[in-house]
PDB file of C-alpha atoms in Angstrom:
ATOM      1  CA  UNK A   2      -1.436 -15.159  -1.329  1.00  0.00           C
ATOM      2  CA  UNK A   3      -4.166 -14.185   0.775  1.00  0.00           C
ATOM      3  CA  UNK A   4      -5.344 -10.660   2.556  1.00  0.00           C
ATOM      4  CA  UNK A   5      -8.159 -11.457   4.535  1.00  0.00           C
ATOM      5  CA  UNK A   6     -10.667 -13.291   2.229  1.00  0.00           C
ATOM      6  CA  UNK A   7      -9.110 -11.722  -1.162  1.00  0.00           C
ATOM      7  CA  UNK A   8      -6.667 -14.134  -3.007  1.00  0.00           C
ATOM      8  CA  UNK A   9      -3.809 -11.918  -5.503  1.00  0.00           C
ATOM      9  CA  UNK A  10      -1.804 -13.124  -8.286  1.00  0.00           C
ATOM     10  CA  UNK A  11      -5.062 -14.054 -10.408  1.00  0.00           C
ATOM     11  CA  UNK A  12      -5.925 -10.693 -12.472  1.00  0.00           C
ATOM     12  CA  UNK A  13      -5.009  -7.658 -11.083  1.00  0.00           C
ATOM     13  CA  UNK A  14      -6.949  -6.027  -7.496  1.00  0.00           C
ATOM     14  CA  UNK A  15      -7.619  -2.790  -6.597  1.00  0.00           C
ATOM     15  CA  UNK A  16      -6.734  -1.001  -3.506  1.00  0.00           C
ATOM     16  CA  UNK A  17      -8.704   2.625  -3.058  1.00  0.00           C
ATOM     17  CA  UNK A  18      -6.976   4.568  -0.349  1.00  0.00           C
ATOM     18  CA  UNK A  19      -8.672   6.155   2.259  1.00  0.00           C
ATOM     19  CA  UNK A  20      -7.192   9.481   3.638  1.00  0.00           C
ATOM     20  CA  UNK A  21      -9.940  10.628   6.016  1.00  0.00           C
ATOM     21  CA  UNK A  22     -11.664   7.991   8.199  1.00  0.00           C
ATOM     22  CA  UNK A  23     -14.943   9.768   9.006  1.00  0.00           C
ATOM     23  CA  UNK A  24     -15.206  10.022   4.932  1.00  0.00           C
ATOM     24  CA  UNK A  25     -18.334   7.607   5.039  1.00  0.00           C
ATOM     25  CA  UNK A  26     -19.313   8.833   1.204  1.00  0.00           C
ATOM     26  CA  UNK A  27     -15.721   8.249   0.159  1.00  0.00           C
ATOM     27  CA  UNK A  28     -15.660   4.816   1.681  1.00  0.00           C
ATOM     28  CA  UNK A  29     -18.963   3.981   0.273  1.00  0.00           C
ATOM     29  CA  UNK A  30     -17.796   5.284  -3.009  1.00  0.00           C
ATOM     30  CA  UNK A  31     -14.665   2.602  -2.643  1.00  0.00           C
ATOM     31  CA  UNK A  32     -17.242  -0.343  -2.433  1.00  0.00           C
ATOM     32  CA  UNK A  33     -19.535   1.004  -5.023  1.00  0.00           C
ATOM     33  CA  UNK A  34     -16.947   1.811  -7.444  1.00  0.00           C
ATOM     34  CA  UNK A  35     -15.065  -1.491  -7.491  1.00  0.00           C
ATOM     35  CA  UNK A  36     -12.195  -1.517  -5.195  1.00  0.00           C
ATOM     36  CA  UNK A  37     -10.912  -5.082  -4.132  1.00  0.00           C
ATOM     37  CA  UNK A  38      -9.654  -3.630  -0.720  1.00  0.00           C
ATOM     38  CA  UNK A  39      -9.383  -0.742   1.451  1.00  0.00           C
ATOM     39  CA  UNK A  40      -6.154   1.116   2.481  1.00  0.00           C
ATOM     40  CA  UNK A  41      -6.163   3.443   5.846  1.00  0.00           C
ATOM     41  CA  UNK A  42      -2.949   5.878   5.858  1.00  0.00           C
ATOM     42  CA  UNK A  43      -3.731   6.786   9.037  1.00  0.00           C
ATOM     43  CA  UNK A  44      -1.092   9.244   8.823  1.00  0.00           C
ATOM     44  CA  UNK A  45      -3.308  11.259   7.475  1.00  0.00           C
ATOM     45  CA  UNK A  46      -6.568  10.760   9.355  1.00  0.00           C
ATOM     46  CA  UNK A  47      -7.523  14.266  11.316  1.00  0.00           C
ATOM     47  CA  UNK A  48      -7.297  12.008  15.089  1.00  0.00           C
ATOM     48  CA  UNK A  49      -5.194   9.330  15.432  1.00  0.00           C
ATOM     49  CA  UNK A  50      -6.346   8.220  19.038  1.00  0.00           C
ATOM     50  CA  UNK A  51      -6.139   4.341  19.710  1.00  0.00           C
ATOM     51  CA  UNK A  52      -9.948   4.025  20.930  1.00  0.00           C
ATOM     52  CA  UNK A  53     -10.779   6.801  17.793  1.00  0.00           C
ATOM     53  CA  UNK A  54      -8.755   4.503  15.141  1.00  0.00           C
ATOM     54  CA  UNK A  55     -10.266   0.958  16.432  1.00  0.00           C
ATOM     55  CA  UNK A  56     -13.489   2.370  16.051  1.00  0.00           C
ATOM     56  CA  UNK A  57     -13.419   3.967  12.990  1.00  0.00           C
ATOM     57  CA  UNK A  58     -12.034   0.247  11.492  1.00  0.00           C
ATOM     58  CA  UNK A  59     -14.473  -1.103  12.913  1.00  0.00           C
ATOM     59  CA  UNK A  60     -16.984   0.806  11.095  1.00  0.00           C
ATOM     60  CA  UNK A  61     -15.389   0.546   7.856  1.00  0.00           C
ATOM     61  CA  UNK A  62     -14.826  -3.355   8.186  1.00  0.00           C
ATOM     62  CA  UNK A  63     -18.822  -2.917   7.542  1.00  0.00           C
ATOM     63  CA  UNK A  64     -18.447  -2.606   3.460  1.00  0.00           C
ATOM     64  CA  UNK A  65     -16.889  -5.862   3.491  1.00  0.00           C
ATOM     65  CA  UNK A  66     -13.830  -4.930   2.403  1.00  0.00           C
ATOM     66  CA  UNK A  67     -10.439  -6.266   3.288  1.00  0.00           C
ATOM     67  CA  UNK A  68      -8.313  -3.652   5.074  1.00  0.00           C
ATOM     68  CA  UNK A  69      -4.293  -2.632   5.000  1.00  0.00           C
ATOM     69  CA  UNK A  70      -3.158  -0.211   7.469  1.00  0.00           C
ATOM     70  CA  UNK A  71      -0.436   2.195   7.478  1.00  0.00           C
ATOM     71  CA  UNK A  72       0.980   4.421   9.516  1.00  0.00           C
ATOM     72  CA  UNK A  73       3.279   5.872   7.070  1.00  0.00           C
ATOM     73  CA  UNK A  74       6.731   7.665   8.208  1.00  0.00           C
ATOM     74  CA  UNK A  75       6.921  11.157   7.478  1.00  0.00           C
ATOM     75  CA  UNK A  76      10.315  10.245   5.381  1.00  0.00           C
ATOM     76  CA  UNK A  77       8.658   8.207   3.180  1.00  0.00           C
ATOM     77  CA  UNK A  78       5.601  10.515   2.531  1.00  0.00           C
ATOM     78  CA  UNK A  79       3.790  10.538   5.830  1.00  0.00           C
ATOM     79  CA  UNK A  80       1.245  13.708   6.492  1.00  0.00           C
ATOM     80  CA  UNK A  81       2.267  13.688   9.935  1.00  0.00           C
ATOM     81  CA  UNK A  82       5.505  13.420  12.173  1.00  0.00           C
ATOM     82  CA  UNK A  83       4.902  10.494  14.689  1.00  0.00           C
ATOM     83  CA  UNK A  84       7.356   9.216  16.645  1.00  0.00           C
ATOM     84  CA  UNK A  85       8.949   5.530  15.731  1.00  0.00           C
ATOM     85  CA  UNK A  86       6.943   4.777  19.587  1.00  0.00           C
ATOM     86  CA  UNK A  87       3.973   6.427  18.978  1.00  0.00           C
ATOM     87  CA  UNK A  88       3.474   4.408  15.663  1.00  0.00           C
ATOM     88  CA  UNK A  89       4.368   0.932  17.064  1.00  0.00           C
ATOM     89  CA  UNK A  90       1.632   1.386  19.784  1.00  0.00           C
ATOM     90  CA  UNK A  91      -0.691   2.472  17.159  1.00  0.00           C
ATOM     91  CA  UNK A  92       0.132  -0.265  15.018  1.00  0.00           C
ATOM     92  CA  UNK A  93      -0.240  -3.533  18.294  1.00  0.00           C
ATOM     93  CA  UNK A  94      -3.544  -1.617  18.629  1.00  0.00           C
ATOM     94  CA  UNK A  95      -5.119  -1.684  15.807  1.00  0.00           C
ATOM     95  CA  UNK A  96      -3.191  -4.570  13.821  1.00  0.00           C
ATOM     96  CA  UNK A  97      -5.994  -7.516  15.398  1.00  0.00           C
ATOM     97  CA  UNK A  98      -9.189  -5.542  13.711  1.00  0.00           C
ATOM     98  CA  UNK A  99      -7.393  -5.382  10.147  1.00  0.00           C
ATOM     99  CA  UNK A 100      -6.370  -8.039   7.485  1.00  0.00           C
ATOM    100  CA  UNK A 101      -2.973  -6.486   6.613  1.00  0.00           C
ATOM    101  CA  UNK A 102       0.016  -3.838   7.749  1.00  0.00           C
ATOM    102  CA  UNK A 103       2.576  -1.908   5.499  1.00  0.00           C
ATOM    103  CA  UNK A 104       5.761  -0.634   7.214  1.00  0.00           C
ATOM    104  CA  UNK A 105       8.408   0.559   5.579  1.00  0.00           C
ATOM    105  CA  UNK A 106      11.761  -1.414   5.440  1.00  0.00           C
ATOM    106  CA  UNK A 107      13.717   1.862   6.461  1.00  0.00           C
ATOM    107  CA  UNK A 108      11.410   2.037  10.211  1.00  0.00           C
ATOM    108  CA  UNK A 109      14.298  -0.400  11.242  1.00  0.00           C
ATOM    109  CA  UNK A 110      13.501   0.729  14.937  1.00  0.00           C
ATOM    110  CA  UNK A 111      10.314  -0.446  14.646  1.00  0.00           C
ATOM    111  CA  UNK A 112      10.055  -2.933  11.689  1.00  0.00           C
ATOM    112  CA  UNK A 113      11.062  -6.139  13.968  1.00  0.00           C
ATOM    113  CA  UNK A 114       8.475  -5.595  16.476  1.00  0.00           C
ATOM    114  CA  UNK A 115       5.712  -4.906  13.766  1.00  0.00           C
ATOM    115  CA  UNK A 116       6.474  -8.110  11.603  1.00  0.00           C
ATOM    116  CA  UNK A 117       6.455 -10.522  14.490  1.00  0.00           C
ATOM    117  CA  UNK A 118       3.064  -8.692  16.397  1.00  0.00           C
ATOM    118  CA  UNK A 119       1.642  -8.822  12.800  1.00  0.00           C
ATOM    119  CA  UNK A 120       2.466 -12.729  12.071  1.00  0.00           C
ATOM    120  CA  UNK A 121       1.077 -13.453  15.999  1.00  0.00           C
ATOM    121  CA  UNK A 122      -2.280 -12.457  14.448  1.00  0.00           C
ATOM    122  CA  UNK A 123      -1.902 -14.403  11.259  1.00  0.00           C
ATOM    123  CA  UNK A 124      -2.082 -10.595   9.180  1.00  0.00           C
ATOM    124  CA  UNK A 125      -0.292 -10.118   5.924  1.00  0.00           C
ATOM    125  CA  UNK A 126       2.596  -7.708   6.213  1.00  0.00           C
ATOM    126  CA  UNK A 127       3.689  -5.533   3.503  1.00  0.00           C
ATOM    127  CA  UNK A 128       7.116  -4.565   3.837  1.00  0.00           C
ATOM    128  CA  UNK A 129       7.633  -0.736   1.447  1.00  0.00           C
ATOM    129  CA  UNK A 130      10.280   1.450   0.050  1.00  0.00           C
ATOM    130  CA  UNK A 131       9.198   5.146  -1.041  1.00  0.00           C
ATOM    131  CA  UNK A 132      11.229   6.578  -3.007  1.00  0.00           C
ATOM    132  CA  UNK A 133       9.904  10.550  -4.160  1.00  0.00           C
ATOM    133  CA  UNK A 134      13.114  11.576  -6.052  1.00  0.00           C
ATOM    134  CA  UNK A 135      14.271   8.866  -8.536  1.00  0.00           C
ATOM    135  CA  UNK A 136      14.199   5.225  -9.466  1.00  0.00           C
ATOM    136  CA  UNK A 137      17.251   3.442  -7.518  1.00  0.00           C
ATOM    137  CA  UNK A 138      19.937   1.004  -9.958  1.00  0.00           C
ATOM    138  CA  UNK A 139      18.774  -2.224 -10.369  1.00  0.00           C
ATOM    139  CA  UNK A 140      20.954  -3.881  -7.680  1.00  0.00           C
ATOM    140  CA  UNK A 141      20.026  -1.480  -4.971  1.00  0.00           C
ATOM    141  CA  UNK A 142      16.049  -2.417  -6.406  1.00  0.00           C
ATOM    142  CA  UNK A 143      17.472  -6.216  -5.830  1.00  0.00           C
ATOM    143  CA  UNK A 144      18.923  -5.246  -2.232  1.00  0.00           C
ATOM    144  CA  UNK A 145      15.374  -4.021  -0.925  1.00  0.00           C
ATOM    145  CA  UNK A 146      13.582  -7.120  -1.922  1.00  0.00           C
ATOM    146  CA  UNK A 147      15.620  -9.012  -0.300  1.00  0.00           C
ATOM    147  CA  UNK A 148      16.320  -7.595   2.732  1.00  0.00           C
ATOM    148  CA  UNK A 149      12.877  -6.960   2.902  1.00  0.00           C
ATOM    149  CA  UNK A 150      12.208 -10.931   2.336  1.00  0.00           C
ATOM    150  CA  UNK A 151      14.723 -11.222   4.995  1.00  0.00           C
ATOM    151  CA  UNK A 152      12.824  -8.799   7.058  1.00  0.00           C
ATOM    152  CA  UNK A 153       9.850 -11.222   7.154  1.00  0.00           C
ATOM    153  CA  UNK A 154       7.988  -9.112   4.864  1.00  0.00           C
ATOM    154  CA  UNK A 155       4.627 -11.170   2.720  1.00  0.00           C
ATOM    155  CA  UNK A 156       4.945  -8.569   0.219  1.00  0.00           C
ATOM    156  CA  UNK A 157       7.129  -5.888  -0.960  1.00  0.00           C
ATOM    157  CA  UNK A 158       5.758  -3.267  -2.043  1.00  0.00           C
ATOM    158  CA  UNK A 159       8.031  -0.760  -3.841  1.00  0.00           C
ATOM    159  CA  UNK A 160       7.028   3.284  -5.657  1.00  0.00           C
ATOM    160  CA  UNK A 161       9.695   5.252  -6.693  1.00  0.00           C
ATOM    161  CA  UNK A 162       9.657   8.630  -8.843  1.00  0.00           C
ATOM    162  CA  UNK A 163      10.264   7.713 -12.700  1.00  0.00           C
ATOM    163  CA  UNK A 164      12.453   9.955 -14.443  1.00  0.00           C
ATOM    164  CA  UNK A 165      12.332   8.266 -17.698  1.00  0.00           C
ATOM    165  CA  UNK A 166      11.254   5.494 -19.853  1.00  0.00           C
ATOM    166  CA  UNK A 167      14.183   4.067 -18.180  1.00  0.00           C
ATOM    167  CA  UNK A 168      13.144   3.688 -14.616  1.00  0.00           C
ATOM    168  CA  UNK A 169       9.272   2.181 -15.901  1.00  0.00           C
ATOM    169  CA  UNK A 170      11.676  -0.684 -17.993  1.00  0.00           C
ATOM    170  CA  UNK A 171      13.925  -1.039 -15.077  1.00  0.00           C
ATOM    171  CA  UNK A 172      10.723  -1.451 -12.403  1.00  0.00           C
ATOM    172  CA  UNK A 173       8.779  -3.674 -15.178  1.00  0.00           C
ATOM    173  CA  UNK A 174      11.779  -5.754 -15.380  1.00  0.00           C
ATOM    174  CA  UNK A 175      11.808  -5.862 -11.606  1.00  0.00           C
ATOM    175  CA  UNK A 176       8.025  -7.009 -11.280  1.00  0.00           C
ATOM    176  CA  UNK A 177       8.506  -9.774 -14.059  1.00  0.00           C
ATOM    177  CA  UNK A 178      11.041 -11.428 -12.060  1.00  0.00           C
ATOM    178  CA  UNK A 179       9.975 -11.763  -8.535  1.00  0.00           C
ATOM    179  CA  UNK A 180       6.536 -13.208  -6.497  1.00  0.00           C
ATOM    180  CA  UNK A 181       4.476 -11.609  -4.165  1.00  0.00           C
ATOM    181  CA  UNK A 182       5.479  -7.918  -5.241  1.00  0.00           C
ATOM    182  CA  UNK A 183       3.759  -4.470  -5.575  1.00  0.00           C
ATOM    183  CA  UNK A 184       5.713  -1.960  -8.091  1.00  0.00           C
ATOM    184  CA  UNK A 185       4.238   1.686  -8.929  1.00  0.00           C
ATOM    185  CA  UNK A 186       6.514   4.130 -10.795  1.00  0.00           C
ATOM    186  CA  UNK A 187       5.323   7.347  -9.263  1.00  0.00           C
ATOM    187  CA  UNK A 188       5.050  10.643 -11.156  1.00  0.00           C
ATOM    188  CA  UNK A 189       3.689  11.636 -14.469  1.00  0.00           C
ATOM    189  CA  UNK A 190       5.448   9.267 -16.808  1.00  0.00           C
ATOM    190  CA  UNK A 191       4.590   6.588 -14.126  1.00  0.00           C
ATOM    191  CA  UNK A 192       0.906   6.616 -14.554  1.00  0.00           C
ATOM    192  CA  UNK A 193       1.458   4.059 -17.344  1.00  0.00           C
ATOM    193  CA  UNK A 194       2.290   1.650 -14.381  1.00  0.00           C
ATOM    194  CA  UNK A 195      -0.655   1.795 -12.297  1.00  0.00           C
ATOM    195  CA  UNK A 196      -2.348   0.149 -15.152  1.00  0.00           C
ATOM    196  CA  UNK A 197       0.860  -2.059 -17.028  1.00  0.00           C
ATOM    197  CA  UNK A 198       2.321  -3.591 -13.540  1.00  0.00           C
ATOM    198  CA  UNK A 199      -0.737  -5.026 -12.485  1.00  0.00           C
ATOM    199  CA  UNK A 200      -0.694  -6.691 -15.440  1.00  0.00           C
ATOM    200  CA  UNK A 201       2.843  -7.788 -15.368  1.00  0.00           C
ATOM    201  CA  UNK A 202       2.453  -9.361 -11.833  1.00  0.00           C
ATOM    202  CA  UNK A 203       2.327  -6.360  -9.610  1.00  0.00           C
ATOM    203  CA  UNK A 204      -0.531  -7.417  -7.315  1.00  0.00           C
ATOM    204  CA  UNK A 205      -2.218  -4.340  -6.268  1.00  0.00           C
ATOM    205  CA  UNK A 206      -2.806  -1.006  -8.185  1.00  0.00           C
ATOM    206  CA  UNK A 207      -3.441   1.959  -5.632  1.00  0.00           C
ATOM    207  CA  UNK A 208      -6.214   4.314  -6.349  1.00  0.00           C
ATOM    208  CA  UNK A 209      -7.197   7.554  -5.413  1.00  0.00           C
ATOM    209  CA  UNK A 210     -11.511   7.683  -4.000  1.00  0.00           C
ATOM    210  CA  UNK A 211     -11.022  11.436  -3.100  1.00  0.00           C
ATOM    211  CA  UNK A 212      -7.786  13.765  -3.062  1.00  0.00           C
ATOM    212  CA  UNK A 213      -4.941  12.017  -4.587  1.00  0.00           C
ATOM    213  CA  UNK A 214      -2.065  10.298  -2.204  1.00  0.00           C
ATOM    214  CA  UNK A 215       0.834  10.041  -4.054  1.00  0.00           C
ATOM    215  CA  UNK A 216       2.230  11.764  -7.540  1.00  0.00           C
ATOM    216  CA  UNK A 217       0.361   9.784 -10.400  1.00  0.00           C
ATOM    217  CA  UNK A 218      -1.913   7.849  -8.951  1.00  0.00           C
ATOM    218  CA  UNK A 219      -5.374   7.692 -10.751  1.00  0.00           C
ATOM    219  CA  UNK A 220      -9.218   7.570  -9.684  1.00  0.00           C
ATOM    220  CA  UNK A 221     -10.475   4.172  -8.510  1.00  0.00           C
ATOM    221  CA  UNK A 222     -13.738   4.745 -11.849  1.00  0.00           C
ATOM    222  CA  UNK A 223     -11.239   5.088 -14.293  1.00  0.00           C
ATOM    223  CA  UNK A 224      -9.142   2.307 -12.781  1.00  0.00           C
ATOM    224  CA  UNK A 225     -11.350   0.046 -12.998  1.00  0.00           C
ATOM    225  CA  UNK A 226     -12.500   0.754 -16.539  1.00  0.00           C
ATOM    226  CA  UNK A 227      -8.990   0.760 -17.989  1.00  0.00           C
ATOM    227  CA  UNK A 228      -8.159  -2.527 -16.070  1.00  0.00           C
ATOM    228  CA  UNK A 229     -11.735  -4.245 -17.720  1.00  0.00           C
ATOM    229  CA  UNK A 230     -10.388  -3.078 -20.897  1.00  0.00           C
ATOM    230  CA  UNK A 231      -7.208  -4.431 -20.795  1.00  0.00           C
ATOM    231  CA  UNK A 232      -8.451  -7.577 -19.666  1.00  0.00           C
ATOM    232  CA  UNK A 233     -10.922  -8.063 -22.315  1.00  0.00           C
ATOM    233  CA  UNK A 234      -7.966  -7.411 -24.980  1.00  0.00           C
TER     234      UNK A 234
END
């Protein structure tokens, strides 16, 4: 499995997330720090013109890094409120100038078109589930990989909220026994995961370079060092 030039599954890779695309020092930061690849939640960028966005890619393609985009909805942990529309024109603009897309499996208005514009371009397509509250049973888990395979996703990616030790055994258990997957167990007794998954077979840890973009998640520096550590166990 491929996103842009980066091959996943060998050790574990390192995606810092980018909240702010005119944040040149916190982009710079990204490259200099480590991180395998860039993620965009453009949800959260201050302009989210089409001509503003393709630029700003454009510009950020310059570290060399390979990019994922996101648009993410605001019931699944999006900044903003954009329309199902306005986020599938955002996404046929900008999907040619990046390497990969996540959309959430629950955009169901939108998901189809997204998948197929995505493939036309030969991009990666992560298909997510956000889950802020709690760590669904292990058959509903089941349920979103596959419809999510079903979907046409490349990838599923799921987060949820951990409760307890629990939901980390239930999610471990989960990344163990499937391919091509991305689990984080959100929260403060999921922080364990950004660091164990990855090296369980969860392809991509997410890192914050700045301000922080989801409950747990930990800086790209000390990222990195933990993950050299572990790997030289």
């Amino acid at each position: 499995m491929k996103i842009g030039k980066l091959t996943l599954g060998n050790t574990p890779k390192i995606a810092a997330v980018i909240v702010d695309g005119e944040d040149k020092k916190a982009i710079s930061a990204a490259k200099r720090d480590g991180a395998d690849l860039l993620e965009l939640r453009i949800d959260c960028f201050k302009k989210r013109d089409a001509l503003y966005i393709q630029k700003t890619i454009k510009d950020i393609k310059a570290v060399n890094l390979p990019v994922i985009v996101t648009i993410r909805s605001k019931a699944e942990g999006g900044k903003a409120a954009i329309s199902d529309s306005d986020r599938l024109g955002l996404f046929e603009t900008i999907i040619p100038f990046v390497d990969a897309v996540d959309i959430e499996l629950s955009s169901s208005k939108i998901l189809k078109d997204i998948i197929s514009q995505a493939h036309r371009f030969n991009k990666k397509v992560l298909v997510s589930y956000h889950n802020f509250k709690d760590t669904p049973e292990q058959k509903k888990l089941e349920a979103i990989i596959k419809n999510s395979k079903k979907a046409g996703s490349d990838i599923v990616k799921i987060a949820t909220f951990a409760r307890d030790k629990k939901d980390i055994i239930r999610l471990a258990s989960l990344t163990v026994s499937h391919e091509n997957i991305i689990t984080i167990a959100m929260g403060r007794l999921g922080v364990v995961s950004r660091l164990l998954f990855p090296t369980l077979g969860s392809l991509v840890t997410y890192c914050s370079v700045t301000k922080s973009s989801a409950p747990g998640q930990i800086s790209l520096k000390d990222s990195k060092m933990l993950l050299e550590i572990l790997k030289e166990a």
